[in-house]
Structures are given as structure tokens and as C-alpha cells.
XYZ file of C-alpha atoms in Angstrom:
651
model
C 70.013 42.469 102.621
C 69.884 46.238 102.494
C 71.164 48.192 99.542
C 74.894 48.837 99.973
C 75.920 52.370 100.793
C 79.315 54.084 100.614
C 81.799 52.842 103.126
C 81.087 54.398 106.464
C 78.149 56.432 105.221
C 75.310 56.771 107.726
C 71.754 55.837 106.951
C 69.921 58.387 104.834
C 68.214 60.971 106.950
C 66.984 64.524 106.671
C 69.815 67.022 106.826
C 69.145 70.699 107.339
C 72.692 71.848 106.716
C 72.676 74.738 104.263
C 76.279 74.412 103.259
C 78.012 76.988 101.124
C 78.793 75.474 97.740
C 81.449 78.032 96.974
C 82.943 77.693 100.445
C 82.871 73.909 100.117
C 84.879 73.819 96.897
C 87.403 76.362 98.133
C 87.738 74.629 101.490
C 88.205 71.271 99.775
C 91.024 72.673 97.668
C 92.687 74.264 100.688
C 92.362 71.079 102.704
C 93.625 68.816 99.947
C 96.680 70.959 99.233
C 97.592 72.128 102.718
C 96.674 69.074 104.746
C 96.781 66.015 102.543
C 99.343 66.777 99.844
C 101.886 68.361 102.172
C 101.396 66.380 105.376
C 100.136 62.997 104.287
C 101.256 62.063 100.784
C 104.901 61.590 101.651
C 104.020 59.500 104.669
C 101.496 57.419 102.775
C 104.277 56.311 100.435
C 105.693 54.293 103.281
C 102.347 52.585 103.905
C 101.659 51.600 100.274
C 100.752 48.037 99.467
C 103.715 45.836 98.542
C 103.219 42.909 96.220
C 106.306 40.992 97.308
C 108.572 40.616 100.291
C 111.130 43.419 100.784
C 114.531 42.898 99.227
C 117.206 41.271 101.367
C 114.897 39.197 103.574
C 113.584 35.676 103.482
C 110.806 35.217 100.897
C 109.001 32.732 103.199
C 107.052 34.924 105.601
C 104.450 32.339 106.574
C 103.681 32.494 110.265
C 103.835 28.689 110.444
C 107.440 28.794 109.145
C 108.696 31.056 111.915
C 111.569 29.811 114.140
C 110.706 28.539 117.592
C 111.333 31.389 120.055
C 113.731 34.296 119.867
C 116.738 31.932 120.053
C 116.178 30.912 116.442
C 116.601 34.470 115.140
C 119.780 36.331 114.243
C 119.144 39.670 115.992
C 115.742 39.954 117.614
C 114.263 43.456 117.210
C 111.477 44.296 119.683
C 110.057 46.711 117.092
C 109.513 44.907 113.782
C 110.894 46.721 110.753
C 108.558 44.901 108.360
C 105.253 43.173 109.039
C 103.319 40.590 107.049
C 99.738 39.284 107.273
C 99.419 36.391 109.679
C 96.431 34.810 107.864
C 95.699 34.319 104.154
C 93.721 37.066 102.440
C 90.752 34.762 101.729
C 90.298 33.469 105.276
C 86.826 32.775 106.690
C 86.305 34.568 109.979
C 83.994 34.618 112.983
C 83.415 38.004 114.625
C 81.762 39.030 117.883
C 81.500 42.576 119.277
C 80.640 43.462 122.885
C 80.119 46.938 124.361
C 81.349 47.844 127.821
C 82.394 50.919 129.837
C 85.570 49.061 130.883
C 88.695 47.979 129.038
C 88.704 44.719 131.007
C 86.223 42.123 129.843
C 85.143 39.045 131.800
C 84.856 35.646 130.192
C 82.438 35.901 127.295
C 80.260 33.247 128.878
C 79.692 35.610 131.850
C 79.284 38.833 129.825
C 75.796 40.414 129.884
C 73.747 39.172 126.975
C 72.577 42.695 126.077
C 76.202 43.795 125.631
C 76.604 41.565 122.555
C 75.815 43.760 119.562
C 77.239 41.649 116.738
C 77.862 37.941 116.182
C 78.711 36.901 112.624
C 80.005 33.545 111.428
C 81.954 32.511 108.325
C 82.631 36.006 106.977
C 84.947 35.719 103.955
C 87.751 38.239 104.054
C 88.659 39.353 100.528
C 85.219 38.626 99.063
C 84.135 42.048 97.792
C 80.521 40.894 97.569
C 80.375 40.299 101.322
C 78.221 43.064 102.795
C 76.355 42.318 106.013
C 74.213 44.827 107.862
C 73.153 44.543 111.487
C 70.614 46.690 113.344
C 70.213 46.428 117.090
C 70.099 48.455 120.294
C 71.753 48.232 123.703
C 71.350 49.860 127.143
C 73.688 52.722 127.983
C 75.906 51.994 131.001
C 75.762 54.541 133.801
C 79.479 55.309 133.422
C 78.890 56.282 129.803
C 76.022 58.566 130.800
C 78.497 60.379 133.050
C 80.972 61.217 130.254
C 82.679 57.824 130.339
C 84.012 55.992 127.284
C 81.883 53.395 125.534
C 84.285 50.659 124.439
C 83.608 48.128 121.712
C 85.527 44.872 122.237
C 86.222 43.003 119.002
C 86.804 39.247 119.042
C 87.970 37.819 115.697
C 89.009 34.246 114.925
C 89.410 31.902 112.016
C 86.120 30.148 111.356
C 85.485 27.396 113.908
C 88.182 28.477 116.418
C 87.642 29.797 119.939
C 86.930 33.520 120.330
C 87.084 33.780 124.125
C 90.638 34.528 125.376
C 89.758 32.766 128.662
C 88.852 29.507 126.902
C 91.258 26.579 127.217
C 91.451 26.007 123.477
C 92.101 29.700 122.693
C 95.133 30.146 120.409
C 96.701 33.527 119.549
C 97.681 32.089 116.167
C 94.025 31.700 115.214
C 92.244 34.491 117.152
C 92.808 37.977 118.496
C 91.039 40.654 120.521
C 91.195 44.456 120.417
C 88.990 47.393 121.427
C 87.929 50.751 119.998
C 85.869 53.649 121.443
C 82.389 54.120 119.999
C 81.795 57.603 121.393
C 83.752 60.794 120.768
C 84.540 63.853 122.833
C 83.741 67.161 121.125
C 83.679 70.739 122.308
C 80.102 71.845 122.769
C 78.931 74.732 120.653
C 78.419 77.857 122.690
C 74.718 78.688 122.768
C 74.175 82.336 123.571
C 71.021 82.890 125.604
C 68.843 85.783 124.491
C 66.288 87.886 126.315
C 64.046 90.856 125.789
C 65.863 94.029 126.698
C 62.684 95.850 127.728
C 59.557 94.497 129.338
C 58.953 91.026 130.743
C 61.059 88.177 129.391
C 60.315 84.473 129.434
C 63.930 83.851 130.414
C 65.021 85.095 133.819
C 68.502 86.318 134.595
C 69.131 83.179 136.652
C 68.325 80.974 133.670
C 70.758 82.792 131.402
C 73.899 80.699 131.416
C 77.121 82.709 131.168
C 79.356 81.685 128.296
C 82.381 79.725 129.439
C 85.755 81.269 128.662
C 87.186 77.862 127.748
C 85.918 74.898 125.741
C 83.275 72.644 127.301
C 83.528 69.047 126.110
C 80.741 66.501 125.920
C 80.423 62.882 124.858
C 78.786 62.237 121.471
C 77.677 59.035 119.787
C 76.857 58.290 116.166
C 74.516 55.323 115.542
C 76.021 54.249 112.192
C 79.303 52.372 111.837
C 81.011 50.711 108.908
C 83.508 48.048 109.967
C 85.735 46.923 107.128
C 88.406 44.278 106.809
C 91.429 45.246 104.695
C 92.361 42.059 102.818
C 94.988 43.540 100.482
C 97.151 45.359 103.032
C 100.048 42.995 102.254
C 103.619 43.499 103.461
C 104.215 46.800 105.200
C 107.190 48.793 106.422
C 106.036 49.143 110.006
C 108.408 51.955 111.027
C 107.567 54.058 107.951
C 103.807 53.707 108.093
C 101.672 56.781 108.555
C 100.776 56.986 112.277
C 97.064 57.254 111.427
C 97.295 53.935 109.567
C 99.654 52.202 111.986
C 97.327 52.730 114.950
C 94.840 50.329 113.351
C 97.342 47.459 113.151
C 97.235 44.715 115.767
C 100.580 42.939 115.959
C 100.862 39.215 116.673
C 100.455 38.710 120.423
C 103.633 36.691 121.190
C 106.017 39.099 119.420
C 107.314 36.394 117.082
C 109.891 37.283 114.407
C 111.265 35.583 111.323
C 114.823 34.179 111.117
C 116.296 37.670 110.605
C 114.614 38.959 113.774
C 113.356 42.043 111.918
C 110.024 40.904 110.469
C 106.857 40.280 112.447
C 103.220 39.566 111.693
C 99.926 41.368 112.166
C 96.317 40.263 112.391
C 93.783 41.318 109.743
C 92.991 45.026 109.948
C 89.389 45.651 111.006
C 88.869 49.349 110.359
C 86.101 51.083 112.324
C 85.275 53.733 109.771
C 84.077 57.009 111.295
C 85.002 59.093 108.241
C 81.406 59.690 107.131
C 80.010 60.375 110.600
C 78.649 63.911 110.709
C 78.640 65.942 113.883
C 75.110 67.165 113.130
C 73.827 63.557 113.301
C 75.479 62.663 116.617
C 73.667 62.122 119.924
C 74.950 63.830 123.055
C 75.259 61.266 125.849
C 73.898 62.165 129.274
C 71.687 60.712 131.981
C 68.584 61.110 129.804
C 69.852 58.656 127.181
C 68.911 55.163 128.334
C 69.321 53.074 125.162
C 71.207 53.604 121.936
C 70.549 52.222 118.454
C 73.403 50.964 116.313
C 73.612 50.110 112.644
C 76.702 48.170 111.551
C 77.820 47.518 107.995
C 80.401 44.720 107.792
C 82.349 44.522 104.520
C 85.767 44.575 102.857
C 87.661 47.724 101.865
C 90.615 48.389 99.560
C 93.875 49.252 101.262
C 94.296 52.549 99.379
C 90.831 53.702 100.479
C 91.565 52.686 104.046
C 94.835 54.663 104.039
C 93.092 57.709 102.607
C 90.164 57.591 105.042
C 92.340 56.964 108.085
C 94.901 59.694 107.372
C 92.407 62.428 106.482
C 90.049 61.535 109.345
C 92.869 61.613 111.878
C 94.156 64.934 110.531
C 90.725 66.556 110.765
C 90.226 65.306 114.314
C 93.617 66.666 115.361
C 92.709 70.078 113.912
C 89.429 70.022 115.804
C 91.205 69.182 119.066
C 93.786 71.940 118.562
C 91.136 74.566 117.821
C 88.963 73.417 120.733
C 91.936 73.761 123.072
C 92.603 77.329 121.966
C 95.056 76.660 119.146
C 95.222 78.667 115.958
C 93.021 77.749 113.013
C 95.179 76.457 110.181
C 94.603 76.463 106.418
C 92.182 73.516 106.732
C 89.955 75.410 109.190
C 88.454 73.954 112.349
C 86.865 70.966 110.602
C 83.434 72.520 110.050
C 84.196 73.199 106.379
C 85.148 69.560 105.868
C 81.896 68.533 107.562
C 80.070 70.540 104.925
C 82.004 68.794 102.171
C 81.035 65.347 103.456
C 77.421 66.410 103.948
C 77.101 67.631 100.367
C 78.749 64.520 98.935
C 76.360 62.237 100.829
C 73.114 64.191 100.526
C 73.330 65.766 97.055
C 72.407 64.136 93.778
C 75.534 63.519 91.720
C 74.150 65.386 88.691
C 73.068 68.343 90.806
C 76.457 68.314 92.502
C 78.228 68.394 89.118
C 76.024 71.216 87.850
C 76.581 73.140 91.054
C 80.337 72.750 90.718
C 80.307 74.129 87.166
C 78.077 77.065 88.087
C 80.211 77.786 91.144
C 83.344 77.955 89.025
C 81.563 80.427 86.733
C 80.508 82.446 89.794
C 84.095 82.639 91.012
C 85.271 83.607 87.513
C 82.684 86.376 87.153
C 83.464 87.661 90.633
C 87.173 87.825 89.826
C 86.525 89.561 86.489
C 84.129 92.026 88.125
C 86.710 92.847 90.790
C 89.401 93.335 88.128
C 87.190 95.504 85.929
C 86.015 97.611 88.863
C 89.596 98.275 89.944
C 90.637 99.077 86.354
C 87.705 101.460 85.908
C 88.477 103.413 89.049
C 92.209 103.530 88.365
C 91.608 105.079 84.937
C 88.816 107.425 85.989
C 89.754 111.051 85.335
C 86.981 112.963 87.129
C 84.058 112.628 89.542
C 81.303 112.905 86.966
C 78.405 110.626 87.880
C 80.025 109.529 91.163
C 77.940 109.628 94.322
C 80.467 110.160 97.101
C 77.701 109.878 99.681
C 76.763 106.463 98.296
C 80.345 105.255 98.651
C 80.493 106.489 102.255
C 77.122 104.862 102.945
C 78.364 101.607 101.417
C 81.371 101.635 103.745
C 79.111 102.127 106.756
C 76.604 99.477 105.630
C 79.208 96.863 104.761
C 80.935 97.472 108.103
C 77.605 96.894 109.876
C 77.077 93.687 107.892
C 80.591 92.514 108.756
C 79.990 93.120 112.464
C 76.673 91.270 112.226
C 78.324 88.279 110.565
C 80.981 88.295 113.271
C 78.224 88.337 115.888
C 76.771 85.212 114.230
C 80.004 83.315 113.662
C 78.419 79.886 114.179
C 76.197 80.372 111.141
C 78.671 82.042 108.808
C 81.403 80.648 106.606
C 84.883 82.194 106.692
C 84.628 82.705 102.930
C 81.613 84.978 103.425
C 83.526 86.995 106.036
C 86.574 87.301 103.790
C 84.503 88.519 100.857
C 82.726 91.053 103.058
C 86.031 92.358 104.424
C 87.499 92.756 100.937
C 84.394 94.716 99.907
C 84.984 97.196 102.755
C 88.626 97.661 101.754
C 87.605 98.282 98.130
C 85.038 100.921 99.124
C 87.636 102.720 101.266
C 89.991 102.747 98.299
C 87.280 104.248 96.085
C 86.913 107.104 98.575
C 90.618 107.938 98.279
C 90.295 107.941 94.482
C 87.338 110.312 94.596
C 88.338 112.831 97.278
C 91.295 113.618 99.489
C 90.829 112.359 103.040
C 92.476 114.786 105.445
C 92.664 115.247 109.214
C 92.153 118.918 110.085
C 91.899 120.960 113.270
C 88.381 121.117 114.618
C 86.591 124.488 114.881
C 86.974 126.354 118.175
C 84.739 125.035 120.929
C 84.587 121.474 119.564
C 84.997 118.606 122.049
C 87.153 116.666 119.590
C 90.388 118.444 118.650
C 90.573 116.972 115.143
C 88.128 115.950 112.476
C 88.228 113.994 109.237
C 87.413 116.051 106.155
C 86.868 115.150 102.511
C 88.359 117.639 100.068
C 88.051 117.742 96.299
C 91.130 116.645 94.407
C 90.760 119.476 91.875
C 88.501 122.345 90.912
C 85.215 120.792 89.934
C 83.840 121.216 86.440
C 80.264 122.255 85.756
C 79.147 118.643 85.255
C 80.893 117.485 88.432
C 79.111 120.222 90.356
C 75.823 119.026 88.872
C 76.707 115.493 90.006
C 77.160 116.732 93.572
C 73.860 118.608 93.352
C 71.967 115.542 92.119
C 73.649 113.379 94.755
C 72.513 115.770 97.494
C 68.945 115.827 96.157
C 68.759 112.031 95.984
C 70.001 111.585 99.549
C 67.669 114.259 100.858
C 64.697 112.148 99.810
C 66.362 108.950 100.981
C 66.730 110.360 104.483
C 63.010 111.138 104.561
C 62.270 107.485 103.825
C 65.087 105.573 105.562
C 65.233 107.339 108.957
C 61.544 106.788 109.892
C 61.763 103.194 108.741
C 64.896 102.648 110.830
C 63.274 104.193 113.890
C 60.131 102.098 113.518
C 62.135 98.904 113.076
C 64.286 99.712 116.130
C 61.223 100.265 118.335
C 59.618 97.027 117.153
C 62.841 95.045 117.642
C 63.523 96.254 121.184
C 59.934 95.592 122.276
C 59.170 92.252 120.654
C 62.487 90.567 119.748
C 65.016 88.988 122.095
C 68.713 89.828 121.924
C 71.949 88.699 123.523
C 72.878 92.230 124.601
C 72.380 95.883 123.764
C 75.325 95.674 121.383
C 73.700 92.768 119.597
C 70.447 94.744 119.443
C 72.165 97.739 117.831
C 74.013 95.599 115.276
C 70.944 93.480 114.483
C 68.728 96.549 114.083
C 71.199 98.318 111.820
C 71.845 95.255 109.703
C 68.118 94.567 109.469
C 67.656 98.050 108.063
C 70.585 97.586 105.694
C 69.210 94.300 104.394
C 65.645 95.587 104.113
C 66.323 99.091 102.760
C 69.926 98.801 101.617
C 68.896 98.868 97.989
C 67.799 102.483 98.553
C 71.472 103.434 98.773
C 71.918 102.302 95.186
C 69.174 104.656 93.971
C 71.324 107.872 93.942
C 73.555 106.468 91.207
C 70.494 105.657 89.106
C 69.097 109.127 89.781
C 72.370 110.739 88.697
C 72.342 108.627 85.524
C 68.801 109.825 84.836
C 69.621 113.516 85.325
C 72.839 113.313 83.280
C 71.117 111.151 80.659
C 74.245 109.015 80.461
C 75.814 105.845 81.853
C 79.224 106.484 80.281
C 80.749 107.090 83.700
C 79.613 103.677 84.998
C 81.953 100.603 85.066
C 80.104 98.708 82.329
C 82.136 95.502 82.403
C 82.084 95.234 86.184
C 78.325 95.843 86.228
C 77.793 93.123 83.609
C 79.783 90.560 85.600
C 77.948 91.509 88.774
C 74.657 91.166 86.927
C 75.516 87.588 85.950
C 76.608 86.813 89.491
C 73.322 88.168 90.823
C 71.384 85.402 89.115
C 73.850 82.805 90.404
C 73.409 84.241 93.906
C 69.653 83.917 93.475
C 70.141 80.266 92.512
C 72.065 79.515 95.712
C 70.322 82.036 97.963
C 68.684 79.342 100.069
C 71.510 76.777 100.032
C 74.346 79.009 101.229
C 75.149 78.874 104.925
C 74.463 82.413 106.118
C 71.933 84.293 108.254
C 68.415 84.535 106.806
C 68.528 88.296 106.344
C 71.716 87.964 104.335
C 69.948 85.456 102.083
C 67.029 87.765 101.422
C 69.409 90.614 100.636
C 70.710 88.767 97.570
C 67.328 89.311 95.889
C 67.290 93.101 96.282
C 70.050 93.694 93.707
C 67.882 92.298 90.918
C 65.685 95.398 90.893
C 68.662 97.757 90.685
C 70.307 95.787 87.897
C 67.139 95.715 85.804
C 66.851 99.502 86.141
C 70.512 99.841 85.160
C 69.924 97.620 82.117
C 67.076 99.892 81.030
C 69.273 102.973 81.443
C 72.036 101.300 79.458
C 69.534 100.696 76.670
C 68.111 104.226 76.833
C 71.484 106.007 77.120
C 73.618 104.017 74.702
C 77.379 104.588 74.774
C 79.969 103.944 72.071
C 82.908 102.726 74.116
C 85.255 102.834 71.124
C 85.089 106.672 71.150
C 85.921 109.276 73.739
C 82.666 109.923 75.573
C 81.072 113.235 76.523
C 83.110 113.298 79.741
C 86.475 113.045 77.988
C 86.910 109.384 78.989
C 87.983 106.646 76.603
C 85.896 103.874 78.115
C 87.051 100.448 79.176
C 87.970 99.434 75.619
C 90.079 102.466 74.747
C 92.940 101.340 72.520
C 96.513 101.754 73.685
C 97.430 103.873 70.668
C 94.510 106.227 71.442
C 95.769 106.615 74.991
C 99.241 107.320 73.705
C 97.873 109.879 71.252
C 95.964 111.596 74.049
C 99.185 112.368 75.940
C 100.189 116.074 75.981
C 102.714 117.086 73.353
C 106.202 117.658 74.702
C 108.317 120.377 73.080
C 111.954 119.512 72.210
C 114.694 121.149 74.328
C 115.726 123.552 71.514
C 112.140 124.645 70.725
C 111.164 128.282 70.482
C 109.600 129.066 73.845
C 108.360 132.424 72.669
C 105.387 130.808 70.924
C 102.207 131.197 72.944
C 98.916 129.353 72.559
C 95.896 131.689 72.467
C 93.698 131.371 75.521
C 90.345 129.738 75.060
C 87.339 131.157 76.815
C 85.149 129.213 79.186
C 82.531 128.701 76.488
C 85.089 127.437 74.023
C 86.674 125.130 76.611
C 83.308 123.629 77.317
C 82.796 122.906 73.658
C 86.255 121.383 73.303
C 85.947 119.037 76.280
C 82.324 118.211 75.629
C 81.216 118.850 79.197
C 78.439 121.200 78.117
C 75.603 118.707 78.257
C 73.070 121.074 76.770
C 74.873 121.081 73.397
C 76.355 117.599 73.440
C 74.638 115.276 70.992
C 73.632 111.866 72.272
C 75.646 109.159 70.507
C 73.756 106.109 69.338
């Protein structure tokens, strides 16, 4: 007997899915709230297990005590309002399963012997220790190879009774038959063919398959099945049951009712659990697949677990069908996020999973605090000292390129990564508006474009702000000398030796490759400005600290997050910049409880200090003839502290 595994879980096998831990937790929360809590919980109330017969009906719901025929009932209802188990919960059962491409089965004595995939005797329903595992293989019918349905026919009977419906001694009171599909139809993932844009390519134009405008479906099969009896399903309100649960009920074949005509019976629920079947482990069925393996786990399952599995599984499959047919993607996504959740639960050590969850929560907390502190810093910033406007503009361009690259590789990117990237672009645009005025002006005479976008200073720049612009220009001058040749060399190599989907894909891939490889160079101007000003007082200290902590968490998950490889490697580049910033913070210490040399109060400036810094307002009846003596430029510099040559470094 093999070691028991979770209900419906496939056999352990190597899984290469690099699922996003952060995306997984967020997707799980979205799914649970939007899909399960709202859609399913209220309906599941109607399918809860009942310990006694419903009020107002006969307490004797034994199938043997039913009246003979519909004439013995008060008002016969063709749709039973309540249903009860037809057999006792501890019954011993015989089970046989046959596979066939047809819904119509011949007599079992004439069925092909290789179509019998399971034959178990004396299985005790309700015995939680019962756990039988069967491994076998069967030939694939030709109809199934041609996108047909592979049906599994289930024959269940009380131990010792006839299973074959064509047998003379077959009795519907002691046996029943039903069928379920073993294969599933899924939309095939679009595989974009690539080729070399210049020179000879191994793939000819004829071999490049054009992408279909609509979904292309294929038949898929998973070799692992868990088939569970539900012994504690009890009395049920048939009309109020969740549809996902009700579809697994097999009502008594003759349509018998109790004396009231409202209550019927149902055979034991045999749930074919596909909840833990992962799409990545499925086999696509075609004419090359001649035989298929199958591993069956036969056991008992609690009713509440069955209701949970059935409702969630059905909801996910409906979402997948809607998205595949062109429908909108709801809050639960297209099902791929939930696939990642199941993959992590099955393939990750429970202790590692718990540690990952805790660290992920910390990552989300630090990211939120960093975002808040960054916004607060820029909202309260009074000048452009230490700000590299060119770096902000470069960040907008680079993050836009990264966003386009992620969009071009949608199959390997989580929506959470795209959302975070988009929010980063919006934040950088907002920083530009806080630093300079963005205006649309008339273009100079002779220009092909009638208008142009200009960046104008918000106020007359101080001496230190002018020095900041000068240092920013110097830093970028050297960056251009390094970055442009590297970009050109990488572009030439990529177009000659790499394959691409199109010229657009080549441009985006080349740009993003340069961003990932040399993007850290764009962070150097800020460090250079810090060095020349000998200060980090203008930097968002809190936001940088939170980002520093998140950098190490990103390093921890760099090779487990589902994202393109270049994006993974880019998470390591920030470490160098942060270590340099830490050194500068140590070398140029700042007392954030005092107004710094740039006239800023820092992130921890007290409210009363801010109130005291407000300009004095004269009362309405004040003497307006009083004049304040003018202060010269040298004196103003000393008052504001912008004269760096005479400002003492505060330790």
C-alpha cells in the first residue's frame, strides 16, 4: 500500500513552475473573497450536511419503507425537494470502472478486457482507513486521439450483487451506473514562433505558424485521479444545493418518492476529484499518444471537503472557459494564479511555505511603507536641491520599456508584476510634475512638429540648485559615453545572433536588455550629486531604508518569482547602489530633528516646528509703514544656509 497523499493530489513529480509567492498570496485572497465568499458560501449553506430528517416530513426515510408506486404518495413531485441516502453509510461496495469513447456500453461480459481499469471488491464506505491505489495503463481509442471524449463508466453495487445492468439479476435498489469524462478541453497556449531578422534562419517563413485570432482548444489528460465516496452526505435539500455539488448526485433510477411525494433517494456520491490536477502536468491527446497511464486513489472523503473542492473547482473551470471564449477576466483571474497556488501547496515544504508567507507579508508591508514615505517626501520637498531631473526622465523611459517588455511576454508574467510596474511609471511621472513645470509650447520656426513639450523651472533656482543641475549634467555626460556604445553593441549582437518574433519585439527586447544590464548606471547621478554636495539630507531616508530591506527580500525570491530571466537578474543590481548609499549616509550624517542645510525639516520634523516656520501674519490694524531692511545676497545665503562653503557639517 502506497503512502497516502492529499485527496486528489497527483504523484510527486518535478515541477518547474516558478510561481510568484507574493502574487500567490494576493491572488488567493482575491479568489477567496470575490469568488468563494460572495458566490459560493450562501449556496453552500443549502448543501450542508443535515443530521436529521427535515421538519414536517416522515422520519422514516428508509428506501425499503417507500410506498409501492406513485399511487401510494400524496402529491408526487417529479423533482424531489429533499433527498436521502439510499444505502447505509457503512455499506460494503464492489466497484468496476471501464473506459470507452462512447456513452453507450455493451454488456460487461462483451466489453474489451483492456478497457477495464479498476475492479475492487468489498470496499467499506465510511471507513476512513480505506485507501486503495491502483496503477495501470490502457490503449487510447482512435476517437479520443481525434479530440473525442474519453468516458469512464462507473459500476457500483452492494457487495455480492450484480454490477452489469444487462444481467438478469441486476437490481436498481442494489446497484447503479454513471459516467464521467476523464479528459478535459483547454485552450492551447499561443506559441509565438521566432526567427532571425537578418541572415539565414533555421525556421522558414512557411514553418512559422500565424497566431490564431480566436482560442484553439485541445484535449488534455491527467494520469492521476482520486475517486472518493462521500459517506456523510446525509439528508440534502435537493433544490437548494449548489449546482457544482448537485451535478455529482445520482438519483434513484425509478424516481421513487416517500409517502409525501416530495422526498427521493440518491446513490452514494463517488466524487472524481480533479481539484489537484495541474495543467502543467497534463498530456495533450493526439494521434501520437497510443497508451495512457492512470493512477487511481480510492478512498472516503468528508462531505464538507467535497463541497469545498467541487464548488471551487467548478468556479475556476467556468472562469477559464469564459476567458478562453473572449470574456473579461474577473477578480479571480483566468485560473493561472490559482494553478500557482495549488502547485505551491503541493510542492513546497510546509515550513518553507510558512516562512515564505511571513517574509512575503513583511515585503508587502515594507513596499507600502516605502511608497508612503516616498510620496510624503516629495509632497513636502521645498526645492530641487540634490534632484536629478534627467534621472527621473530616464526612469520613466526605462520603466516604460520594461512594462512593454513584460506585456510582450504575458505568458511568463504575473498580473501583480505588471500592476507594480505600471504604478512605478505613474509615480515617476508625478515626481516630474513636482520638480518642474511640464508645458506644451510652440515649436521654433521650421520645425516639422508644431508643438513641443518643455520642462520649465518652478521658481528661480538658488545657487545650490544650479550646482545640482551642473552635477547632473556632468554625470549624464559620462553615462552617455558608456551606455550608448554598450547599447549599440548589444543591438548588433542581438539582431545577428538572436531570434525574435518581429522587429518590434527586437527593439523592445534590445532596449530592455540594456535597461536590465546597465540600468543601475542611471542611479549613479544621484550618488554623484550626493558626493559633490557632501550631503544626503535631500534624499528620502525612510523610503530608501524600506527599499533597502525589500532588496534583500527580492534577492531571496529572485529565482522563485515567475518573471522573465532578465527581470530576475535585475533585482541583484540594486544591491550595489544601496551599499554605496549606506556608505554615503554614514559619511554625510544628518540630524533629522533639525532643519538641514537646505532649509528642510526632514521626515521627522515636528508639527509645532512646521507651525512655527509659517510666515508671520500682521493683524488688520497693524502699522503698515514699518519696513524690514533688505538683506544682501551674502546675508541671505548665510540665513538660509545654502552657502555650502561656510556651512558646517552636522554630526
